[in-house]
């Protein structure tokens, strides 16, 4: 489950890097599993929580990053 959530975080970071207006609340992985994204604060200093909602063993990762014109600066990535 942790691999799923980490993959969702990576997908989210790639999408928000490409599109500053991206604010989806879910990320769907290629295998069809879904993660929930909670945006705690936004642009340019982002604080998001990503959680896996499809099994009994839920995992969450909180990520803090800065999105600027040149890309993303990751400041924190931890399981909560």
PDB file of C-alpha atoms in Angstrom:
ATOM      1  CA  UNK A   1       0.000   0.000   0.000  1.00  0.00           C
ATOM      2  CA  UNK A   2       2.873   2.384   0.687  1.00  0.00           C
ATOM      3  CA  UNK A   3       4.146   1.877  -2.878  1.00  0.00           C
ATOM      4  CA  UNK A   4       0.693   2.781  -4.183  1.00  0.00           C
ATOM      5  CA  UNK A   5       0.560   6.024  -2.194  1.00  0.00           C
ATOM      6  CA  UNK A   6       4.116   6.971  -3.146  1.00  0.00           C
ATOM      7  CA  UNK A   7       3.211   6.409  -6.804  1.00  0.00           C
ATOM      8  CA  UNK A   8       0.169   8.639  -6.395  1.00  0.00           C
ATOM      9  CA  UNK A   9       2.337  11.386  -4.893  1.00  0.00           C
ATOM     10  CA  UNK A  10       4.767  11.124  -7.810  1.00  0.00           C
ATOM     11  CA  UNK A  11       1.891  11.293 -10.310  1.00  0.00           C
ATOM     12  CA  UNK A  12       0.450  14.344  -8.541  1.00  0.00           C
ATOM     13  CA  UNK A  13       3.813  16.143  -8.552  1.00  0.00           C
ATOM     14  CA  UNK A  14       4.290  15.447 -12.265  1.00  0.00           C
ATOM     15  CA  UNK A  15       0.812  16.716 -13.089  1.00  0.00           C
ATOM     16  CA  UNK A  16       1.032  19.877 -11.007  1.00  0.00           C
ATOM     17  CA  UNK A  17       4.468  20.626 -12.436  1.00  0.00           C
ATOM     18  CA  UNK A  18       3.018  20.469 -15.947  1.00  0.00           C
ATOM     19  CA  UNK A  19      -0.180  22.404 -15.127  1.00  0.00           C
ATOM     20  CA  UNK A  20      -0.233  25.026 -12.369  1.00  0.00           C
ATOM     21  CA  UNK A  21      -4.044  24.938 -12.361  1.00  0.00           C
ATOM     22  CA  UNK A  22      -4.138  21.189 -11.610  1.00  0.00           C
ATOM     23  CA  UNK A  23      -6.134  20.652  -8.396  1.00  0.00           C
ATOM     24  CA  UNK A  24      -7.545  17.142  -8.684  1.00  0.00           C
ATOM     25  CA  UNK A  25      -8.741  15.518  -5.461  1.00  0.00           C
ATOM     26  CA  UNK A  26      -8.037  11.977  -6.673  1.00  0.00           C
ATOM     27  CA  UNK A  27      -5.260  10.229  -8.564  1.00  0.00           C
ATOM     28  CA  UNK A  28      -6.033   7.017 -10.437  1.00  0.00           C
ATOM     29  CA  UNK A  29      -3.124   4.642 -10.969  1.00  0.00           C
ATOM     30  CA  UNK A  30      -2.792   2.557 -14.164  1.00  0.00           C
ATOM     31  CA  UNK A  31      -4.077  -0.528 -12.308  1.00  0.00           C
ATOM     32  CA  UNK A  32      -7.299   1.341 -11.428  1.00  0.00           C
ATOM     33  CA  UNK A  33      -6.565   1.904  -7.734  1.00  0.00           C
ATOM     34  CA  UNK A  34      -7.368   5.381  -6.463  1.00  0.00           C
ATOM     35  CA  UNK A  35      -5.709   7.732  -3.983  1.00  0.00           C
ATOM     36  CA  UNK A  36      -7.364  10.676  -2.266  1.00  0.00           C
ATOM     37  CA  UNK A  37      -5.493  14.009  -2.325  1.00  0.00           C
ATOM     38  CA  UNK A  38      -6.129  16.639   0.347  1.00  0.00           C
ATOM     39  CA  UNK A  39      -4.686  20.073  -0.390  1.00  0.00           C
ATOM     40  CA  UNK A  40      -3.821  21.625   2.976  1.00  0.00           C
ATOM     41  CA  UNK A  41      -2.419  24.797   1.406  1.00  0.00           C
ATOM     42  CA  UNK A  42      -1.535  25.861  -2.113  1.00  0.00           C
ATOM     43  CA  UNK A  43       0.370  27.965  -4.576  1.00  0.00           C
ATOM     44  CA  UNK A  44       3.336  28.522  -4.420  1.00  0.00           C
ATOM     45  CA  UNK A  45       3.968  26.761  -1.071  1.00  0.00           C
ATOM     46  CA  UNK A  46       2.055  23.484  -1.295  1.00  0.00           C
ATOM     47  CA  UNK A  47       1.187  21.124   1.537  1.00  0.00           C
ATOM     48  CA  UNK A  48      -0.720  18.009   0.450  1.00  0.00           C
ATOM     49  CA  UNK A  49      -1.746  14.734   2.053  1.00  0.00           C
ATOM     50  CA  UNK A  50      -2.207  11.683  -0.159  1.00  0.00           C
ATOM     51  CA  UNK A  51      -3.958   8.601   1.169  1.00  0.00           C
ATOM     52  CA  UNK A  52      -4.961   5.234  -0.197  1.00  0.00           C
ATOM     53  CA  UNK A  53      -8.639   4.553   0.370  1.00  0.00           C
ATOM     54  CA  UNK A  54      -9.331   1.126  -1.112  1.00  0.00           C
ATOM     55  CA  UNK A  55      -8.059  -1.289   1.549  1.00  0.00           C
ATOM     56  CA  UNK A  56      -8.220  -1.789   5.287  1.00  0.00           C
ATOM     57  CA  UNK A  57      -4.537  -0.877   5.613  1.00  0.00           C
ATOM     58  CA  UNK A  58      -4.584   2.788   4.753  1.00  0.00           C
ATOM     59  CA  UNK A  59      -1.312   4.644   4.308  1.00  0.00           C
ATOM     60  CA  UNK A  60      -0.850   8.414   4.135  1.00  0.00           C
ATOM     61  CA  UNK A  61       2.011  10.581   2.971  1.00  0.00           C
ATOM     62  CA  UNK A  62       2.274  14.293   3.653  1.00  0.00           C
ATOM     63  CA  UNK A  63       4.298  16.241   1.100  1.00  0.00           C
ATOM     64  CA  UNK A  64       5.380  19.868   1.281  1.00  0.00           C
ATOM     65  CA  UNK A  65       6.824  21.501  -1.832  1.00  0.00           C
ATOM     66  CA  UNK A  66       7.262  24.790  -3.619  1.00  0.00           C
ATOM     67  CA  UNK A  67       6.117  25.103  -7.212  1.00  0.00           C
ATOM     68  CA  UNK A  68       7.814  27.855  -9.177  1.00  0.00           C
ATOM     69  CA  UNK A  69       8.497  28.706 -12.813  1.00  0.00           C
ATOM     70  CA  UNK A  70      11.422  26.291 -13.048  1.00  0.00           C
ATOM     71  CA  UNK A  71       9.769  23.275 -11.435  1.00  0.00           C
ATOM     72  CA  UNK A  72       9.164  21.818  -7.989  1.00  0.00           C
ATOM     73  CA  UNK A  73      11.330  22.040  -4.884  1.00  0.00           C
ATOM     74  CA  UNK A  74      10.497  19.217  -2.496  1.00  0.00           C
ATOM     75  CA  UNK A  75      10.894  20.255   1.154  1.00  0.00           C
ATOM     76  CA  UNK A  76       9.256  17.370   3.019  1.00  0.00           C
ATOM     77  CA  UNK A  77       7.974  13.844   2.266  1.00  0.00           C
ATOM     78  CA  UNK A  78       6.919  11.676   5.207  1.00  0.00           C
ATOM     79  CA  UNK A  79       4.490   8.947   6.060  1.00  0.00           C
ATOM     80  CA  UNK A  80       1.940   9.985   8.659  1.00  0.00           C
TER      81      UNK A  80
END
